[in-house]
Coordinates of C-alpha atoms in Angstrom, one line a residue:
M2 CA 0.0 0.0 0.0
L3 CA 2.8 2.4 0.8
S4 CA 4.4 1.8 -2.6
R5 CA 1.2 2.8 -4.3
V6 CA 1.0 6.0 -2.3
S7 CA 4.6 6.7 -3.1
R8 CA 4.1 6.2 -6.8
S9 CA 1.0 8.3 -6.8
L10 CA 2.6 11.3 -5.1
S11 CA 5.9 11.0 -7.1
S12 CA 3.9 11.2 -10.3
L13 CA 3.3 14.9 -9.5
G14 CA 7.0 15.6 -9.9
P15 CA 9.9 16.5 -7.6
R16 CA 9.0 20.2 -7.3
A17 CA 5.6 19.3 -5.9
F18 CA 6.9 17.0 -3.1
S19 CA 10.1 16.4 -1.3
S20 CA 8.6 13.4 0.6
S21 CA 6.3 10.8 -0.8
L22 CA 4.6 9.9 2.5
G23 CA 3.7 13.1 4.3
S24 CA 0.2 13.6 3.1
F25 CA -0.7 9.9 3.8
A26 CA 0.1 10.6 7.4
L27 CA -2.4 13.4 7.5
R28 CA -5.4 11.1 7.1
P29 CA -5.7 9.2 10.5
S30 CA -9.3 8.3 9.8
V31 CA -8.4 6.1 6.7
V32 CA -5.6 4.1 8.3
S33 CA -5.6 1.7 11.2
P34 CA -4.0 2.9 14.4
P35 CA -0.9 0.7 14.0
S36 CA -0.3 2.1 10.5
L37 CA -0.8 5.6 11.7
R38 CA 1.8 5.2 14.4
A39 CA 4.2 3.7 11.9
L40 CA 3.8 6.5 9.5
Q41 CA 4.1 9.4 12.0
G42 CA 7.9 9.0 11.9
F43 CA 7.9 9.4 8.1
R44 CA 5.9 12.6 8.4
T45 CA 8.3 14.2 10.9
M46 CA 11.3 13.2 8.8
S47 CA 9.8 14.7 5.7
T48 CA 12.1 17.1 3.9
F49 CA 9.3 19.0 2.4
K50 CA 9.7 22.7 3.1
Q51 CA 8.1 25.8 1.6
E52 CA 10.1 27.9 -0.8
P53 CA 11.8 30.9 0.9
H54 CA 9.4 33.8 0.8
K55 CA 8.6 37.1 2.4
L56 CA 6.9 36.9 5.8
L57 CA 3.2 37.4 5.4
V58 CA 1.9 39.2 8.5
I59 CA -1.2 40.9 7.2
P60 CA -4.4 40.1 9.1
G61 CA -5.2 37.3 6.7
P62 CA -4.3 35.4 4.7
I63 CA -1.5 34.3 7.1
E64 CA 1.5 32.0 7.0
V65 CA 0.6 28.3 7.0
T66 CA 2.7 25.4 8.2
D67 CA 4.6 23.1 5.9
E68 CA 2.3 20.3 6.8
V69 CA -0.8 22.2 5.8
L70 CA 0.7 23.3 2.5
F71 CA 1.8 19.7 1.8
A72 CA -1.7 18.5 2.5
N73 CA -3.0 21.1 0.0
A74 CA -0.9 19.4 -2.7
H75 CA -2.7 16.0 -2.2
P76 CA -3.3 14.2 -5.4
S77 CA -6.7 14.8 -7.0
M78 CA -9.4 12.9 -5.2
S79 CA -13.1 12.3 -5.8
H80 CA -15.3 14.2 -3.4
V81 CA -17.3 11.0 -2.9
S82 CA -14.2 8.8 -2.4
P83 CA -14.2 6.5 0.6
D84 CA -10.9 8.0 1.5
F85 CA -12.2 11.6 1.4
I86 CA -15.5 11.1 3.3
P87 CA -13.9 10.7 6.8
V88 CA -11.6 13.6 6.2
F89 CA -14.5 15.9 5.6
G90 CA -16.4 14.4 8.5
D91 CA -13.4 14.9 10.8
C92 CA -13.3 18.6 9.8
I93 CA -16.9 19.1 10.8
R94 CA -16.2 17.5 14.2
M95 CA -13.0 19.5 14.8
V96 CA -14.6 22.8 14.0
R97 CA -16.9 22.2 16.9
Q98 CA -13.9 21.7 19.2
V99 CA -12.3 25.0 18.1
L100 CA -15.5 26.9 19.0
F101 CA -16.5 24.8 22.1
A102 CA -19.8 24.1 20.2
Q103 CA -20.7 20.5 20.7
D104 CA -24.4 21.3 20.1
A105 CA -23.8 23.3 16.9
Q106 CA -24.2 22.3 13.2
P107 CA -21.1 23.3 11.2
F108 CA -21.2 24.2 7.5
I109 CA -18.0 24.0 5.5
I110 CA -18.6 25.4 2.0
S111 CA -16.4 26.6 -0.8
G112 CA -16.3 30.4 -0.7
S113 CA -14.9 33.3 1.2
G114 CA -15.9 34.5 4.7
T115 CA -18.3 36.8 3.0
L116 CA -20.5 33.8 2.1
G117 CA -21.2 33.5 5.9
W118 CA -23.1 36.8 5.7
D119 CA -25.2 35.4 2.8
Q120 CA -26.0 32.3 4.8
V121 CA -27.2 34.3 7.8
A122 CA -29.2 36.7 5.7
S123 CA -30.8 34.2 3.4
N124 CA -31.5 31.3 5.9
L125 CA -32.4 33.0 9.2
V126 CA -33.9 36.4 8.2
E127 CA -37.1 36.7 6.2
P128 CA -37.8 39.8 4.1
G129 CA -39.1 42.6 6.2
E130 CA -37.8 41.3 9.5
N131 CA -35.8 43.6 11.8
V132 CA -32.0 43.1 12.3
L133 CA -29.7 45.1 14.6
V134 CA -26.1 45.4 13.5
L135 CA -23.4 46.5 16.0
N136 CA -21.0 48.4 13.7
S137 CA -17.3 48.8 14.6
G138 CA -15.8 49.3 11.2
Y139 CA -15.7 48.4 7.5
F140 CA -17.0 44.9 7.9
G141 CA -20.0 46.1 10.0
D142 CA -20.9 48.3 7.0
S143 CA -20.7 45.3 4.7
F144 CA -22.6 42.9 6.9
A145 CA -25.4 45.4 7.1
D146 CA -25.3 45.9 3.4
C147 CA -25.6 42.1 2.8
L148 CA -28.6 41.8 5.2
R149 CA -30.4 44.7 3.4
T150 CA -29.7 43.0 0.0
Y151 CA -31.8 40.0 1.2
G152 CA -34.7 42.2 2.4
A153 CA -33.9 42.7 6.1
E154 CA -34.9 45.9 7.8
V155 CA -31.6 46.9 9.3
D156 CA -30.9 49.3 12.2
E157 CA -27.3 50.0 13.1
L158 CA -25.6 51.0 16.4
R159 CA -22.4 52.7 15.2
A160 CA -19.4 52.9 17.5
P161 CA -17.0 55.8 17.3
F162 CA -13.9 55.0 15.3
G163 CA -11.6 52.9 17.4
K164 CA -14.3 51.7 19.8
A165 CA -16.9 48.9 20.0
V166 CA -20.6 49.5 20.7
E167 CA -21.3 49.9 24.4
L168 CA -23.4 47.1 26.0
A169 CA -25.7 49.8 27.5
S170 CA -26.6 51.0 24.1
L171 CA -27.4 47.5 23.0
D172 CA -29.7 47.1 26.0
V173 CA -31.6 50.3 25.1
A174 CA -32.0 49.3 21.5
L175 CA -33.3 45.8 22.3
R176 CA -35.9 47.3 24.6
S177 CA -37.1 49.7 21.9
K178 CA -37.9 47.2 19.2
K179 CA -38.2 43.5 18.6
Y180 CA -35.3 42.2 16.5
K181 CA -35.0 38.8 14.8
L182 CA -31.2 38.9 14.9
V183 CA -28.3 40.9 16.4
A184 CA -25.2 40.8 14.2
F185 CA -21.7 42.0 15.1
T186 CA -18.1 41.7 14.0
H187 CA -16.0 40.1 16.8
V188 CA -12.8 41.6 15.4
D189 CA -13.2 44.1 12.6
T190 CA -10.2 43.6 10.4
S191 CA -10.3 47.2 9.2
T192 CA -9.7 48.6 12.7
S193 CA -8.5 45.7 14.9
V194 CA -11.4 46.6 17.3
L195 CA -12.5 43.7 19.5
S196 CA -16.1 43.5 20.6
D197 CA -17.2 41.8 23.8
A198 CA -18.8 38.7 22.4
K199 CA -19.7 37.2 25.7
G200 CA -21.2 40.4 27.0
I201 CA -23.2 41.0 23.8
A202 CA -24.7 37.5 24.1
E203 CA -25.5 38.0 27.8
V204 CA -27.4 41.2 27.1
V205 CA -29.4 39.7 24.3
K206 CA -30.3 36.7 26.3
R207 CA -31.4 38.9 29.2
V208 CA -33.4 41.5 27.3
S209 CA -34.6 39.7 24.2
P210 CA -34.1 35.9 24.6
D211 CA -35.8 35.0 21.3
T212 CA -33.4 37.2 19.3
L213 CA -30.6 35.3 17.5
V214 CA -27.0 36.3 18.0
A215 CA -24.6 36.2 15.0
L216 CA -20.9 36.6 15.4
D217 CA -18.7 37.4 12.4
G218 CA -15.5 35.7 13.5
V219 CA -13.5 35.8 10.3
C220 CA -10.7 37.6 12.0
S221 CA -11.1 36.1 15.5
V222 CA -11.7 32.3 15.3
A223 CA -8.7 30.4 16.7
S224 CA -7.0 33.6 17.9
E225 CA -9.7 34.8 20.3
E226 CA -11.6 32.5 22.7
I227 CA -15.1 31.9 21.6
Q228 CA -17.3 29.6 23.8
Q229 CA -20.3 29.3 21.4
D230 CA -22.4 27.0 23.5
A231 CA -21.6 28.4 26.9
W232 CA -22.1 32.1 25.8
G233 CA -25.3 31.4 23.9
I234 CA -24.1 32.5 20.5
D235 CA -26.3 31.2 17.7
I236 CA -24.0 31.8 14.7
V237 CA -20.3 31.9 14.3
L238 CA -19.1 32.5 10.8
T239 CA -15.5 32.6 9.7
A240 CA -13.1 31.7 6.9
S241 CA -10.1 29.4 6.5
Q242 CA -7.2 31.9 5.9
K243 CA -6.8 33.6 9.2
G244 CA -6.6 32.1 12.7
L245 CA -7.5 28.7 11.2
G246 CA -4.2 28.6 9.3
T247 CA -5.3 27.3 6.0
P248 CA -5.2 28.9 2.5
P249 CA -8.2 31.0 1.5
G250 CA -11.3 29.4 0.0
L251 CA -13.5 27.9 2.8
S252 CA -16.5 29.6 4.3
I253 CA -17.0 28.0 7.7
L254 CA -20.1 28.6 9.9
T255 CA -21.6 26.9 13.0
A256 CA -25.3 27.2 13.8
S257 CA -26.9 26.6 17.2
K258 CA -29.8 24.3 17.6
K259 CA -31.9 27.4 18.1
A260 CA -30.8 28.8 14.8
I261 CA -31.5 25.6 12.9
K262 CA -35.0 25.5 14.4
V263 CA -35.6 29.1 13.3
F264 CA -34.4 28.1 9.8
E265 CA -36.6 25.0 9.7
E266 CA -39.7 27.0 10.8
R267 CA -39.3 29.9 8.4
K268 CA -42.5 30.8 6.5
T269 CA -41.0 32.0 3.2
P270 CA -38.5 30.3 0.9
V271 CA -34.8 30.7 1.5
T272 CA -33.6 33.7 -0.5
S273 CA -30.4 32.2 -1.9
Y274 CA -29.7 29.2 -4.0
Y275 CA -26.0 28.5 -3.3
A276 CA -26.1 29.5 0.3
S277 CA -29.3 27.6 1.1
W278 CA -29.1 25.3 4.1
R279 CA -31.9 23.3 2.5
K280 CA -29.1 22.3 0.1
W281 CA -26.2 22.1 2.5
L282 CA -27.6 20.7 5.7
P283 CA -28.1 17.2 4.2
I284 CA -24.6 17.3 2.8
M285 CA -23.0 18.2 6.1
R286 CA -25.0 15.5 8.0
A287 CA -24.1 12.9 5.4
Y288 CA -20.4 13.4 5.5
E289 CA -20.3 13.5 9.3
A290 CA -22.3 10.3 9.3
G291 CA -19.7 8.7 7.0
T292 CA -21.6 8.8 3.7
A293 CA -21.2 11.0 0.6
A294 CA -23.9 13.4 -0.7
Y295 CA -23.8 15.9 -3.5
F296 CA -25.1 19.4 -4.1
A297 CA -21.9 21.3 -5.3
T298 CA -18.4 19.9 -5.4
P299 CA -16.4 20.7 -2.3
P300 CA -12.7 21.9 -2.7
V301 CA -11.2 18.5 -1.9
N302 CA -7.6 19.6 -1.7
L303 CA -8.4 22.6 0.5
I304 CA -10.3 20.4 2.9
Y305 CA -7.3 18.1 3.2
A306 CA -5.3 21.2 4.1
F307 CA -8.0 22.3 6.5
H308 CA -7.9 18.9 8.1
A309 CA -4.2 19.2 8.6
S310 CA -4.5 22.6 10.3
L311 CA -7.5 21.5 12.5
T312 CA -5.5 18.5 13.6
Q313 CA -2.6 20.7 14.7
I314 CA -5.0 23.1 16.5
T315 CA -7.2 20.5 18.3
Q316 CA -4.9 17.5 18.8
R317 CA -1.4 18.8 19.3
A318 CA 0.4 21.2 21.5
P319 CA -0.3 23.9 22.3
S320 CA -3.7 23.3 23.7
L321 CA -6.5 25.7 22.7
A322 CA -6.2 27.5 26.1
E323 CA -2.5 27.8 25.6
R324 CA -3.0 29.0 22.0
F325 CA -5.2 31.8 23.2
R326 CA -2.6 32.7 25.8
L327 CA 0.2 32.8 23.2
H328 CA -1.9 35.1 21.0
R329 CA -2.5 37.5 23.9
E330 CA 1.2 37.5 24.8
A331 CA 2.3 38.1 21.2
S332 CA -0.2 40.9 20.8
A333 CA 0.9 42.6 24.0
R334 CA 4.5 42.4 22.9
V335 CA 3.9 43.8 19.4
K336 CA 1.8 46.7 20.8
R337 CA 4.3 47.5 23.5
E338 CA 7.2 47.5 21.2
A339 CA 5.3 49.6 18.6
E340 CA 4.3 52.2 21.2
A341 CA 7.9 52.4 22.4
L342 CA 8.8 53.5 18.9
G343 CA 6.2 56.2 18.9
F344 CA 3.3 54.4 17.1
R345 CA -0.2 54.9 18.5
Q346 CA -2.8 52.2 18.5
L347 CA -6.0 52.7 16.6
P348 CA -8.3 51.2 19.3
L349 CA -9.0 53.9 21.9
D350 CA -8.7 51.5 24.8
V351 CA -6.8 48.2 25.4
A352 CA -10.2 46.6 26.1
Y353 CA -11.1 47.1 22.4
A354 CA -7.7 45.8 21.0
A355 CA -7.7 42.4 19.2
N356 CA -5.1 39.7 20.0
G357 CA -4.6 38.5 16.5
M358 CA -3.8 41.8 14.9
T359 CA -2.6 45.3 15.6
A360 CA -3.6 48.6 13.9
L361 CA -1.2 51.5 14.3
Y362 CA -1.3 55.1 13.2
F363 CA 1.8 56.3 11.3
P364 CA 4.0 58.6 13.4
E365 CA 4.0 62.3 12.5
G366 CA 5.8 62.9 9.2
V367 CA 5.8 59.3 8.1
G368 CA 3.2 57.7 5.7
A369 CA 2.5 54.4 4.1
A370 CA 4.8 55.1 1.2
D371 CA 7.7 55.7 3.6
L372 CA 7.3 52.7 5.8
L373 CA 5.6 49.8 4.1
P374 CA 8.1 49.4 1.2
R375 CA 10.9 49.5 3.7
L376 CA 9.3 46.7 5.6
A377 CA 8.8 44.7 2.4
K378 CA 12.5 45.2 1.6
R379 CA 13.2 43.4 4.9
D380 CA 10.9 40.6 3.8
V381 CA 8.0 41.6 6.0
I382 CA 4.6 42.2 4.4
V383 CA 2.0 44.1 6.4
A384 CA -1.3 45.7 5.3
G385 CA -2.3 49.3 4.8
G386 CA -5.3 50.9 6.3
L387 CA -8.8 49.8 5.1
H388 CA -11.4 52.0 6.7
K389 CA -12.6 54.4 4.0
D390 CA -12.4 57.5 6.1
H391 CA -9.0 56.9 7.7
K392 CA -7.1 54.4 5.5
E393 CA -4.2 56.7 4.8
K394 CA -3.5 57.3 8.5
Y395 CA -2.7 53.8 9.7
F396 CA -1.5 50.3 8.8
R397 CA -2.2 46.8 10.2
I398 CA 0.0 43.9 11.3
G399 CA -1.4 40.3 11.7
H400 CA 0.0 38.1 14.4
M401 CA -2.0 34.9 14.5
G402 CA -1.6 31.2 13.8
V403 CA 1.8 29.5 13.3
S404 CA 3.6 32.9 13.5
V405 CA 2.5 33.1 17.2
V406 CA 2.3 29.5 18.3
D407 CA 5.7 28.4 17.0
P408 CA 8.2 30.7 18.5
Q409 CA 11.1 28.9 16.9
R410 CA 10.2 30.5 13.6
G411 CA 11.0 33.9 15.1
D412 CA 8.3 35.6 13.1
V413 CA 7.3 38.1 15.9
D414 CA 11.0 38.9 16.5
K415 CA 11.4 39.6 12.7
V416 CA 8.4 41.9 12.6
I417 CA 9.6 44.0 15.5
T418 CA 13.2 44.2 14.2
A419 CA 12.0 45.2 10.8
L420 CA 9.6 47.8 12.2
K421 CA 12.4 49.4 14.3
E422 CA 14.8 49.5 11.3
S423 CA 12.3 50.6 8.8
L424 CA 11.0 53.4 10.9
A425 CA 14.5 54.7 11.7
E426 CA 15.4 54.6 8.0
A427 CA 12.2 56.4 7.0
Q428 CA 12.6 59.1 9.6
A429 CA 16.2 59.6 8.7
S430 CA 15.3 60.0 5.0
K431 CA 12.8 62.7 5.9
N432 CA 14.8 64.4 8.7
V433 CA 11.9 63.7 11.1

C-alpha cells in the first residue's frame, strides 16, 4: 500500500513534493492505528519545506505550516471517495472543538468568509424582519449591506472610530424594538477593534431571549476565545485563511440548535440558492455520518489542508487554552514595542484591542509610502489601512496562527526588528 502512495505522489514531480509519505500521514481516519503510528515518523522526517518567501503578517491570509501546504498538494481525489469522506467528517467535528460548540451544526462550504453573511441573511432572516447590526468598522458596514440585500430591515448602532458598541446602548436598542437577529463583527479587520462577544450575548439573552446572535468571527476564530455553547451565540461565521491557518477558500459557519430550528420553521422560501441550508444541511450531515452526498463539489484539496490545520489546532500542543494565551502575549508584545517606537494604536482602549492583529497610526511625518516598502525590503509584508475614512493614516499587522504558536520560527521577532529598522530609516530620510 505504501508503494502505491509513493508512486501516486511521485507522479506529481519532484518540485511538488520532497517526501512521498507526508500527506498519507495526514489522514488518520483512513488508516488503522498501528499504520498511523508507523507513518508518523515518516511525516516528521519529511524534507518538504516551503520555498523561501517574504513573511506574510497581514491580518489574513496568514502563514501556513509546511504540513498544511503539503496536504493542500494532495493528489486529485473524488469528493465521494471512501478516502475523502472521513476527512470531511473529521473537519466538521474538529470545527466544533475549536468553537466549544458541541451542540452546533457546522457548515464548510467553498467560498470566502463573505459567504457566511449570505448564509445568515438568506436562511435566518425573512424579508421585512428587523435586524440590529453593531457596527465597529468596514465589515460592520458590509454585513449590514448584505442583510439589506436580502430584504432585512436593518438598524445600526455605530461605534465611534476605534471603539466597540457599548453594551448599555445594545440594552436600550433591544428594549425599543423586537429584533430577529443581532449581528456583530467580533474583530473588525479594518480597525482591529475587538467586541465583547460574551457580554453581547448575555445582554441579548437577558433583554430579548428570542433574538438570534450572529458573530462574524472571520478575524477572530482560533486567535480569540469563543465559547459558542456556553455564551449562547447562535451563529459563528468565519473563513479558513486567518486564525485557522489554511489557504483561502473555505466559508465556515456553525449554527446553534436554536438557529437551525428558526431556519426549519421559516415561513418563506430561502432567498439564496447556493447559500441555502436546505441544500447544504443534508450534505454536512451525510459526511459527518460517513456517507457521501452531493449538491456542489467541495474543494477537496483545500479540505485536506484544513484537516491538517485543524488536527494541529485541536490535537497537538499547544492546547486551545495555551494557543489563546500565546496570542495574547504576542499581541501585547507587538503593541508594547510599537508604542515604544512612537506608534499609537487605533483602538482607543486596550479593552477594544484584538489579540490576532494590531492597527497602528503612522508617526508624524511618516506615511505608508515611507514605511511599508521598507518593511517589504526586509521581507515583512504588512497591510495598509482599510477603513474608507481613515485608511491613509494607519497600517495593520497580523500576528496569528503559526507565527505566534511556533516561537522557533522567530516571526514576531522579525516583525519587531523590521519595524524598528524601517521606521528609523524612514525618519532619517525625511529628517523627522
